[in-house]
C-alpha cells in the first residue's frame, strides 16, 4: 500500500541563502570549523544531511583521543610524533594535519571541557589506576608511560558541541544534503562561490551563497561493499556518509591524492563481520584485553623483541630502550621502532597448537583495567553505548564471569576477501596546503575528507584550523554562481520522481560493488581497470537516469549512487595512472612496471578539468619545514 | 509536482521495535536518526519503521528516547556474538 508522505512537498521550490562561511557536514570537524569561524565574528551556516543531535561517525561517542602531545602528561613532543607517523606511513602521511593534531589536540579538549564535555575522571571512579594521573584526573590509553593518547567520555561531546554552536549563533540546517559545489573562474583561478543543498524531507533546493566554504563530509564508502537487503550494515562509517564531498569536488575540478589506495575490508557489520567492538578482540577499544583459546589457555603478549610479557601492566609499557610505542585507530603493525606489545601472530599461535575459537577474557584482568574496557571504553565509543554495552548487559553479559568469542582469523572478528575492499586505514582524499585550503580558492576541507587522515582528534583540530582560515578569507564579496549549472542540477536531483517504471537504487548499488570487486579488486592491471572504467561510465550515462524514487528519502539514495559512481571513476583513474606496485598504498598490479618505481614513490595527484582527467606526481614532504610552516600559517587569536 | 508516497521497504532484519504502551509519540528517536529510517506517525503514535535495512545500528534513537523501554534495539541474529561463562569452557570442551 502506498502511504502519504508526512512532510511537506516542496519539490521544484528553489531558495537562495547567504552567509560568510558555509560549513558542510556537521560531524566533529564540521562542528569545530563552524565554532571557530563564528568565534571570529563571521556569519556561519552549517549544513548537515542527518540530524544534528547525533550525527557523524562519533555522534554516539568515541572512547580515545590520539596524539594529544601537548596534554600535561605527554612525554612525546608534537614534532617527534609527526615525524614518527611520517616514517611509519612511509611518507604517505598527512603531516600537516598530524602536526596540527599533535600540537592543538589538547587545547581542543580543553575547549570541549569548557563547553560541557567530560575529559577527566571527576568522580574518581578510577582512583589509583595506573592509567590515571592523580593530579589532573586525566585517563590515558595504550602507552601509559608516554601518555599522548587519552581515554575520554565521548558520549558527552555531541551535546556540548551543539550548545556551543547555538550559543555562537551558528545557523544549523539539518536534513540538508549538499549535492553540488559551485565555483567561478576568473583569470584561470577557480574560486568557490556556494553549495546546492537538497532538503531530505521536503525536496526543496537551496542555493547557499558563501564567501568561503569548509567541506567536512567524511569519506567515500559502499564502493566494494554493498548489501541490497541490509545496506546499513555494509560499511563502518555512517550510512549517509558516502563521499559526496569527494564527488562534488571531483566534478568541480578539485585535486585528490592517494585515491588508488584501498585495503582489504577490515570493519563493518556486513555478512563477514560483526558489530564493531562487539566481539572478543584486543585492539583499539579493547586494548589490552586478555585473550584465551578454547581450552582456556592464555595467549601471550610479547614485546617487539618477542619477549613474553608476564604481567598485564607490561602490556601498557614500552620495551626497554624504547621511548614510546604507536597504537590506535590507524596503526596496524608498526615498524620495529614504534612496535608496542602485541599478542603473538595468528599463524604462530596455530603452529604452537592454540585452539580456536579465541575469546576475550576480562574476568582475569585487574579490576581497573576491566572497568576501563567494559564500561569506559565500551560505553563511550561510537555505536557501543546501546548496541554493545547496554545490549550485552541486558543479555546477561557479566565481564567478571563471561568471556566473549572472537571470529574470523583470530580476534579481528572479520574475514573479508581480497576483493572486498574499503577506503580505510588513512586512505586517499582531498590534498591541501597549510591553510587546509584546496586547489579551489576559498574552499577548505577538514577531518576524514582529507588525504591520509584519521580519527577524532584529527577531525576536531583540522576542523578548527580550517574554520579559522575560512573566516579570514571570507573578507570579500560574494562570487557569482553558475545559473545554468543550478538549473541542470535541479533537474538532475528531481528526475527520479518522473521515472515511474524505473528501477531501484539498490540494483545499481549492487552492480557497482560487483564491478569494483571484479575490475578494481586486490590485484589490478590496465586491461581490467579500463574495462571497469568503461562499465562505471556506462552505468552513469545509461543506468543512473533510469532509477526511480517516490519521495525525497529515496531521491537521496539515488543521489548517493550517483556520487558513488563519481568516486569509483576517480579510484579507477588513479589506479590506471599508477603503474607500479606500492606496498604502503596496498596497491598491487599483475602488470607492474618496476622501471617507474622511483618516480612513482610520490603522491599521485588527480583531478578532472573540463571533463578530462589529469594527474601528476608530487614529492613526499611537499609541505616543507613542519614547525616553521605551522607557525607561519597559524591564525592568531 | 507529483505527490510523494512511501511504502514500507521490508528487510530481513529489524533493529528496533517500539512498545506501544510506553511510547509517548514524541518523535525524538526520529529526529536522532541520521538516516531517517523511521517516519513520524501522523496520529501521535509510535513512529513507523519504514526502511529497516538502512539502519546502521548506532543506537542514537534509543539514547535520545525519554521513556525507558519505549524503543528497544536488537542485533540481527547473525551478528549476535556469543559469550559464555568462563567456567563453562571446560564443560564445553568435554
Ligand atoms: C564506530 C566508530 C568508532 C570510532 N572511534 C573513534 C575513537 O574512539 N577515537 C578516534 O579518534 N576516532 C574514532 N573514530 C573515527 C572518528 O570518529 C572520525 O575520524 C571522525 O569523527 C571524523 O570526523 P569528520 O567530521 O571528518 O566526519 P564525521 O564525523 O563522520 O561527519 C561527517 C558528517 O558529514 C555529513 N554529511 C555527509 N554527506 C553529506 C552531505 N552530502 N551533505 C551534508 N552533510 C553530509 C554526515 O551526515 C556526517 O554528519 C571512530 C569512527 C567510527 C565510525
Ligand atoms: S540504531 Fe541508529 S540508524 Fe538505526 S534506527 Fe536507531 S538511530 Fe537510526
Ligand atoms: S523517542 Fe521514545 S517515546 Fe518518543 S516516539 Fe521515539 S520511542 Fe516513542
Short mmCIF file of N, CA and C in Angstrom, two decimals, chain A residues 362-500:
data_model
loop_
_atom_site.label_atom_id
_atom_site.label_comp_id
_atom_site.label_asym_id
_atom_site.label_seq_id
_atom_site.Cartn_x
_atom_site.Cartn_y
_atom_site.Cartn_z
N UNK A 362 37.98 -10.81 30.16
CA UNK A 362 38.20 -9.70 31.10
C UNK A 362 38.16 -10.20 32.54
N UNK A 363 37.70 -11.44 32.73
CA UNK A 363 37.47 -11.93 34.09
C UNK A 363 38.75 -11.94 34.91
N UNK A 364 39.87 -12.24 34.20
CA UNK A 364 41.11 -12.40 34.94
C UNK A 364 41.94 -11.12 34.98
N UNK A 365 41.40 -10.02 34.46
CA UNK A 365 42.18 -8.77 34.44
C UNK A 365 42.01 -8.01 35.75
N UNK A 366 43.00 -7.17 36.09
CA UNK A 366 42.83 -6.32 37.28
C UNK A 366 41.56 -5.48 37.14
N UNK A 367 40.90 -5.22 38.23
CA UNK A 367 39.58 -4.60 38.17
C UNK A 367 39.56 -3.28 37.39
N UNK A 368 40.57 -2.44 37.63
CA UNK A 368 40.59 -1.13 36.95
C UNK A 368 40.68 -1.30 35.43
N UNK A 369 41.49 -2.25 35.00
CA UNK A 369 41.64 -2.46 33.55
C UNK A 369 40.36 -3.04 32.96
N UNK A 370 39.72 -3.91 33.72
CA UNK A 370 38.45 -4.49 33.25
C UNK A 370 37.40 -3.40 33.12
N UNK A 371 37.31 -2.56 34.14
CA UNK A 371 36.32 -1.47 34.11
C UNK A 371 36.63 -0.44 33.03
N UNK A 372 37.92 -0.28 32.76
CA UNK A 372 38.31 0.68 31.72
C UNK A 372 37.85 0.19 30.36
N UNK A 373 37.90 -1.13 30.15
CA UNK A 373 37.44 -1.64 28.85
C UNK A 373 35.92 -1.77 28.84
N UNK A 374 35.39 -2.55 29.78
CA UNK A 374 33.93 -2.75 29.79
C UNK A 374 33.29 -1.69 30.68
N UNK A 375 32.85 -0.61 30.07
CA UNK A 375 32.24 0.45 30.86
C UNK A 375 32.71 1.78 30.31
N UNK A 376 34.02 2.03 30.48
CA UNK A 376 34.52 3.32 29.99
C UNK A 376 34.69 3.28 28.46
N UNK A 377 35.53 2.39 27.97
CA UNK A 377 35.77 2.35 26.51
C UNK A 377 34.53 1.81 25.78
N UNK A 378 34.15 0.57 26.09
CA UNK A 378 32.89 0.06 25.54
C UNK A 378 31.81 0.76 26.35
N UNK A 379 31.19 1.71 25.80
CA UNK A 379 30.25 2.53 26.56
C UNK A 379 30.37 3.96 26.08
N UNK A 380 31.62 4.43 25.97
CA UNK A 380 31.83 5.79 25.46
C UNK A 380 32.15 5.78 23.97
N UNK A 381 32.51 4.63 23.41
CA UNK A 381 32.84 4.50 22.00
C UNK A 381 31.58 4.72 21.15
N UNK A 382 31.80 5.13 19.88
CA UNK A 382 30.67 5.26 18.95
C UNK A 382 30.04 3.89 18.73
N UNK A 383 28.75 3.87 18.66
CA UNK A 383 27.99 2.64 18.40
C UNK A 383 28.19 1.56 19.45
N UNK A 384 28.63 1.93 20.65
CA UNK A 384 28.75 0.88 21.66
C UNK A 384 27.84 1.07 22.87
N UNK A 385 27.49 2.32 23.20
CA UNK A 385 26.70 2.52 24.43
C UNK A 385 25.45 1.65 24.44
N UNK A 386 24.66 1.77 23.39
CA UNK A 386 23.43 0.97 23.31
C UNK A 386 23.70 -0.40 22.67
N UNK A 387 24.34 -0.40 21.47
CA UNK A 387 24.47 -1.68 20.75
C UNK A 387 25.37 -2.72 21.44
N UNK A 388 26.35 -2.30 22.20
CA UNK A 388 27.20 -3.30 22.85
C UNK A 388 26.99 -3.27 24.37
N UNK A 389 27.28 -2.16 24.99
CA UNK A 389 27.24 -2.11 26.45
C UNK A 389 25.85 -2.47 27.01
N UNK A 390 24.87 -1.69 26.65
CA UNK A 390 23.52 -1.95 27.18
C UNK A 390 22.95 -3.27 26.66
N UNK A 391 23.15 -3.49 25.35
CA UNK A 391 22.56 -4.68 24.74
C UNK A 391 23.14 -5.96 25.35
N UNK A 392 24.44 -6.04 25.50
CA UNK A 392 25.06 -7.25 26.04
C UNK A 392 24.74 -7.39 27.54
N UNK A 393 24.74 -6.26 28.24
CA UNK A 393 24.38 -6.32 29.66
C UNK A 393 22.97 -6.89 29.82
N UNK A 394 22.06 -6.44 28.96
CA UNK A 394 20.69 -6.92 29.12
C UNK A 394 20.57 -8.38 28.68
N UNK A 395 21.51 -8.84 27.88
CA UNK A 395 21.52 -10.27 27.55
C UNK A 395 22.26 -11.08 28.61
N UNK A 396 22.68 -10.42 29.66
CA UNK A 396 23.26 -11.13 30.80
C UNK A 396 24.77 -11.15 30.84
N UNK A 397 25.43 -10.39 29.98
CA UNK A 397 26.90 -10.41 29.97
C UNK A 397 27.45 -9.81 31.26
N UNK A 398 28.33 -10.57 31.91
CA UNK A 398 28.98 -10.08 33.13
C UNK A 398 30.49 -10.18 32.91
N UNK A 399 31.18 -9.03 32.81
CA UNK A 399 32.61 -9.06 32.47
C UNK A 399 33.46 -9.78 33.51
N UNK A 400 32.91 -10.00 34.71
CA UNK A 400 33.67 -10.72 35.74
C UNK A 400 33.51 -12.22 35.58
N UNK A 401 32.54 -12.60 34.76
CA UNK A 401 32.21 -14.01 34.67
C UNK A 401 32.30 -14.56 33.25
N UNK A 402 31.92 -13.73 32.28
CA UNK A 402 31.80 -14.23 30.90
C UNK A 402 33.01 -13.89 30.03
N UNK A 403 33.21 -14.75 29.04
CA UNK A 403 34.22 -14.48 28.02
C UNK A 403 33.51 -14.31 26.68
N UNK A 404 34.07 -13.45 25.84
CA UNK A 404 33.40 -13.08 24.60
C UNK A 404 34.16 -13.65 23.40
N UNK A 405 33.45 -14.33 22.55
CA UNK A 405 34.11 -15.06 21.45
C UNK A 405 34.67 -14.15 20.34
N UNK A 406 35.79 -14.59 19.73
CA UNK A 406 36.36 -13.95 18.53
C UNK A 406 35.94 -14.75 17.31
N UNK A 407 35.91 -14.07 16.18
CA UNK A 407 35.55 -14.75 14.93
C UNK A 407 36.61 -14.47 13.89
N UNK A 408 36.52 -15.12 12.76
CA UNK A 408 37.49 -14.89 11.70
C UNK A 408 38.85 -15.42 12.11
N UNK A 409 39.88 -14.84 11.52
CA UNK A 409 41.22 -15.32 11.86
C UNK A 409 41.65 -14.68 13.17
N UNK A 410 41.43 -15.41 14.20
CA UNK A 410 41.87 -14.90 15.49
C UNK A 410 40.86 -13.93 16.06
N UNK A 411 41.30 -12.72 16.30
CA UNK A 411 40.44 -11.79 17.02
C UNK A 411 40.05 -10.57 16.19
N UNK A 412 40.35 -10.59 14.86
CA UNK A 412 39.97 -9.42 14.07
C UNK A 412 38.46 -9.40 13.84
N UNK A 413 37.84 -10.54 14.09
CA UNK A 413 36.39 -10.62 14.01
C UNK A 413 35.85 -10.16 12.67
N UNK A 414 36.59 -10.43 11.61
CA UNK A 414 36.12 -10.16 10.27
C UNK A 414 36.90 -11.07 9.34
N UNK A 415 36.31 -11.44 8.26
CA UNK A 415 37.00 -12.33 7.33
C UNK A 415 36.64 -11.94 5.91
N UNK A 416 37.11 -10.77 5.50
CA UNK A 416 36.79 -10.29 4.15
C UNK A 416 37.69 -10.94 3.12
N UNK A 417 37.23 -10.95 1.89
CA UNK A 417 38.05 -11.43 0.78
C UNK A 417 38.89 -10.28 0.24
N UNK A 418 39.91 -10.63 -0.52
CA UNK A 418 40.85 -9.64 -1.05
C UNK A 418 40.13 -8.57 -1.89
N UNK A 419 39.09 -8.98 -2.61
CA UNK A 419 38.40 -8.02 -3.49
C UNK A 419 37.32 -7.22 -2.76
N UNK A 420 37.07 -7.57 -1.50
CA UNK A 420 36.09 -6.80 -0.72
C UNK A 420 36.85 -5.69 0.00
N UNK A 421 36.95 -4.55 -0.65
CA UNK A 421 37.88 -3.52 -0.19
C UNK A 421 37.18 -2.33 0.45
N UNK A 422 37.96 -1.53 1.14
CA UNK A 422 37.44 -0.34 1.81
C UNK A 422 38.47 0.78 1.68
N UNK A 423 37.98 2.02 1.73
CA UNK A 423 38.88 3.16 1.89
C UNK A 423 39.05 3.32 3.40
N UNK A 424 40.10 2.72 3.92
CA UNK A 424 40.25 2.61 5.36
C UNK A 424 41.73 2.70 5.68
N UNK A 425 42.09 2.94 6.93
CA UNK A 425 43.49 2.99 7.30
C UNK A 425 44.22 4.11 6.60
N UNK A 426 43.84 5.36 6.89
CA UNK A 426 44.45 6.55 6.26
C UNK A 426 44.41 6.47 4.73
N UNK A 427 43.21 6.46 4.17
CA UNK A 427 43.07 6.36 2.71
C UNK A 427 43.30 7.72 2.03
N UNK A 428 43.12 7.74 0.72
CA UNK A 428 43.28 8.99 -0.02
C UNK A 428 42.15 9.97 0.24
N UNK A 429 42.34 11.17 -0.28
CA UNK A 429 41.31 12.20 -0.09
C UNK A 429 41.78 13.52 -0.68
N UNK A 430 41.19 14.58 -0.17
CA UNK A 430 41.48 15.92 -0.69
C UNK A 430 42.91 16.33 -0.32
N UNK A 431 43.66 16.83 -1.28
CA UNK A 431 45.00 17.34 -0.98
C UNK A 431 44.90 18.85 -0.76
N UNK A 432 45.71 19.35 0.16
CA UNK A 432 45.50 20.72 0.65
C UNK A 432 46.83 21.35 1.02
N UNK A 433 46.80 22.65 1.28
CA UNK A 433 48.01 23.34 1.71
C UNK A 433 47.98 23.54 3.23
N UNK A 434 48.87 24.37 3.73
CA UNK A 434 48.96 24.58 5.19
C UNK A 434 47.75 25.31 5.77
N UNK A 435 46.94 25.95 4.92
CA UNK A 435 45.71 26.57 5.43
C UNK A 435 44.55 25.58 5.40
N UNK A 436 44.83 24.35 4.97
CA UNK A 436 43.81 23.34 4.71
C UNK A 436 42.87 23.81 3.60
N UNK A 437 43.43 24.62 2.73
CA UNK A 437 42.69 25.08 1.56
C UNK A 437 42.96 24.13 0.40
N UNK A 438 41.96 23.90 -0.43
CA UNK A 438 42.11 23.01 -1.57
C UNK A 438 42.67 23.82 -2.75
N UNK A 439 42.80 23.19 -3.92
CA UNK A 439 43.27 23.95 -5.08
C UNK A 439 42.20 24.91 -5.58
N UNK A 440 40.97 24.80 -5.08
CA UNK A 440 39.92 25.76 -5.42
C UNK A 440 39.92 26.84 -4.32
N UNK A 441 40.17 28.07 -4.70
CA UNK A 441 40.30 29.15 -3.72
C UNK A 441 39.03 29.27 -2.85
N UNK A 442 39.30 29.56 -1.59
CA UNK A 442 38.23 29.75 -0.60
C UNK A 442 37.41 28.49 -0.33
N UNK A 443 37.89 27.35 -0.81
CA UNK A 443 37.26 26.08 -0.42
C UNK A 443 38.28 25.32 0.43
N UNK A 444 37.90 25.09 1.68
CA UNK A 444 38.76 24.42 2.65
C UNK A 444 38.18 23.03 2.93
N UNK A 445 38.94 22.21 3.60
CA UNK A 445 38.42 20.88 3.94
C UNK A 445 39.03 20.44 5.26
N UNK A 446 38.35 19.51 5.93
CA UNK A 446 38.84 19.05 7.23
C UNK A 446 38.34 17.64 7.53
N UNK A 447 38.96 17.04 8.53
CA UNK A 447 38.51 15.74 9.03
C UNK A 447 38.82 14.60 8.07
N UNK A 448 37.97 13.59 8.12
CA UNK A 448 38.16 12.37 7.34
C UNK A 448 38.20 12.61 5.83
N UNK A 449 37.79 13.79 5.37
CA UNK A 449 37.79 14.02 3.93
C UNK A 449 39.19 14.33 3.40
N UNK A 450 40.12 14.68 4.29
CA UNK A 450 41.48 14.97 3.86
C UNK A 450 42.23 13.67 3.58
N UNK A 451 43.24 13.73 2.74
CA UNK A 451 44.01 12.54 2.42
C UNK A 451 44.75 12.06 3.67
N UNK A 452 44.90 10.75 3.78
CA UNK A 452 45.64 10.12 4.87
C UNK A 452 45.26 10.67 6.25
N UNK A 453 43.97 10.86 6.43
CA UNK A 453 43.52 11.38 7.72
C UNK A 453 42.89 10.26 8.52
N UNK A 454 42.70 10.51 9.76
CA UNK A 454 42.04 9.53 10.59
C UNK A 454 41.80 10.08 11.99
N UNK A 455 40.74 9.69 12.57
CA UNK A 455 40.49 9.85 14.00
C UNK A 455 39.89 11.18 14.43
N UNK A 456 39.34 11.09 15.63
CA UNK A 456 38.56 12.18 16.20
C UNK A 456 39.41 13.42 16.47
N UNK A 457 40.57 13.23 17.05
CA UNK A 457 41.43 14.37 17.35
C UNK A 457 41.84 15.09 16.08
N UNK A 458 42.14 14.33 15.06
CA UNK A 458 42.50 14.89 13.75
C UNK A 458 41.31 15.72 13.22
N UNK A 459 40.11 15.17 13.35
CA UNK A 459 38.92 15.85 12.82
C UNK A 459 38.69 17.18 13.55
N UNK A 460 38.77 17.17 14.87
CA UNK A 460 38.49 18.39 15.65
C UNK A 460 39.54 19.46 15.37
N UNK A 461 40.81 19.06 15.40
CA UNK A 461 41.87 20.06 15.23
C UNK A 461 41.90 20.60 13.81
N UNK A 462 41.73 19.73 12.82
CA UNK A 462 41.75 20.22 11.43
C UNK A 462 40.51 21.06 11.16
N UNK A 463 39.38 20.70 11.77
CA UNK A 463 38.16 21.49 11.62
C UNK A 463 38.36 22.90 12.15
N UNK A 464 38.95 22.98 13.34
CA UNK A 464 39.16 24.30 13.95
C UNK A 464 40.11 25.15 13.10
N UNK A 465 41.18 24.52 12.64
CA UNK A 465 42.18 25.21 11.81
C UNK A 465 41.54 25.72 10.51
N UNK A 466 40.79 24.83 9.84
CA UNK A 466 40.15 25.21 8.56
C UNK A 466 39.10 26.30 8.79
N UNK A 467 38.37 26.20 9.89
CA UNK A 467 37.33 27.20 10.20
C UNK A 467 37.92 28.59 10.38
N UNK A 468 39.08 28.65 11.05
CA UNK A 468 39.73 29.95 11.25
C UNK A 468 40.18 30.53 9.92
N UNK A 469 40.78 29.70 9.08
CA UNK A 469 41.26 30.19 7.79
C UNK A 469 40.10 30.58 6.88
N UNK A 470 39.02 29.82 6.96
CA UNK A 470 37.84 30.16 6.16
C UNK A 470 37.31 31.53 6.59
N UNK A 471 37.36 31.79 7.90
CA UNK A 471 36.89 33.08 8.42
C UNK A 471 37.77 34.21 7.86
N UNK A 472 39.07 34.00 7.87
CA UNK A 472 39.98 35.03 7.38
C UNK A 472 39.70 35.31 5.90
N UNK A 473 39.49 34.26 5.11
CA UNK A 473 39.32 34.53 3.68
C UNK A 473 37.88 34.88 3.30
N UNK A 474 37.01 34.97 4.28
CA UNK A 474 35.63 35.39 3.98
C UNK A 474 35.50 36.91 3.94
N UNK A 475 36.63 37.57 3.98
CA UNK A 475 36.64 39.02 3.97
C UNK A 475 36.59 39.55 2.54
N UNK A 476 35.51 39.36 1.86
CA UNK A 476 35.41 39.77 0.45
C UNK A 476 33.94 39.73 0.03
N UNK A 477 33.70 40.00 -1.22
CA UNK A 477 32.32 39.97 -1.70
C UNK A 477 31.92 38.56 -2.11
N UNK A 478 30.62 38.38 -2.28
CA UNK A 478 30.14 37.09 -2.81
C UNK A 478 30.57 36.96 -4.26
N UNK A 479 30.89 35.74 -4.65
CA UNK A 479 31.22 35.47 -6.06
C UNK A 479 29.92 35.14 -6.80
N UNK A 480 30.02 35.24 -8.11
CA UNK A 480 28.85 34.86 -8.91
C UNK A 480 28.66 33.34 -8.88
N UNK A 481 27.42 32.91 -9.06
CA UNK A 481 27.19 31.47 -9.19
C UNK A 481 26.73 31.16 -10.61
N UNK A 482 26.90 29.91 -10.99
CA UNK A 482 26.61 29.49 -12.34
C UNK A 482 25.13 29.07 -12.45
N UNK A 483 24.32 29.96 -13.01
CA UNK A 483 22.86 29.73 -13.05
C UNK A 483 22.51 28.49 -13.86
N UNK A 484 23.23 28.30 -14.95
CA UNK A 484 22.93 27.15 -15.81
C UNK A 484 23.16 25.85 -15.05
N UNK A 485 24.28 25.81 -14.32
CA UNK A 485 24.57 24.60 -13.54
C UNK A 485 23.46 24.37 -12.50
N UNK A 486 23.01 25.44 -11.87
CA UNK A 486 21.96 25.30 -10.86
C UNK A 486 20.69 24.70 -11.47
N UNK A 487 20.32 25.21 -12.62
CA UNK A 487 19.12 24.68 -13.27
C UNK A 487 19.27 23.22 -13.68
N UNK A 488 20.45 22.89 -14.19
CA UNK A 488 20.69 21.49 -14.56
C UNK A 488 20.67 20.57 -13.34
N UNK A 489 21.26 21.07 -12.26
CA UNK A 489 21.29 20.27 -11.04
C UNK A 489 19.88 20.04 -10.51
N UNK A 490 19.08 21.08 -10.56
CA UNK A 490 17.71 20.96 -10.09
C UNK A 490 17.00 19.82 -10.83
N UNK A 491 17.19 19.80 -12.12
CA UNK A 491 16.58 18.74 -12.93
C UNK A 491 17.13 17.37 -12.54
N UNK A 492 18.44 17.31 -12.43
CA UNK A 492 19.08 16.02 -12.11
C UNK A 492 18.59 15.48 -10.76
N UNK A 493 18.50 16.37 -9.78
CA UNK A 493 18.18 15.93 -8.42
C UNK A 493 16.75 15.39 -8.32
N UNK A 494 15.86 15.95 -9.14
CA UNK A 494 14.44 15.56 -9.03
C UNK A 494 14.00 14.52 -10.06
N UNK A 495 14.84 14.30 -11.05
CA UNK A 495 14.48 13.44 -12.19
C UNK A 495 13.89 12.06 -11.79
N UNK A 496 14.47 11.37 -10.80
CA UNK A 496 13.95 10.02 -10.49
C UNK A 496 12.46 10.01 -10.11
N UNK A 497 11.91 11.15 -9.71
CA UNK A 497 10.48 11.19 -9.38
C UNK A 497 9.63 10.91 -10.62
N UNK A 498 10.20 11.24 -11.78
CA UNK A 498 9.41 11.07 -13.02
C UNK A 498 9.50 9.65 -13.58
N UNK A 499 10.47 8.88 -13.11
CA UNK A 499 10.70 7.55 -13.70
C UNK A 499 9.78 6.50 -13.09
N UNK A 500 8.56 6.52 -13.51
CA UNK A 500 7.57 5.61 -12.95
C UNK A 500 8.00 4.14 -13.04
#
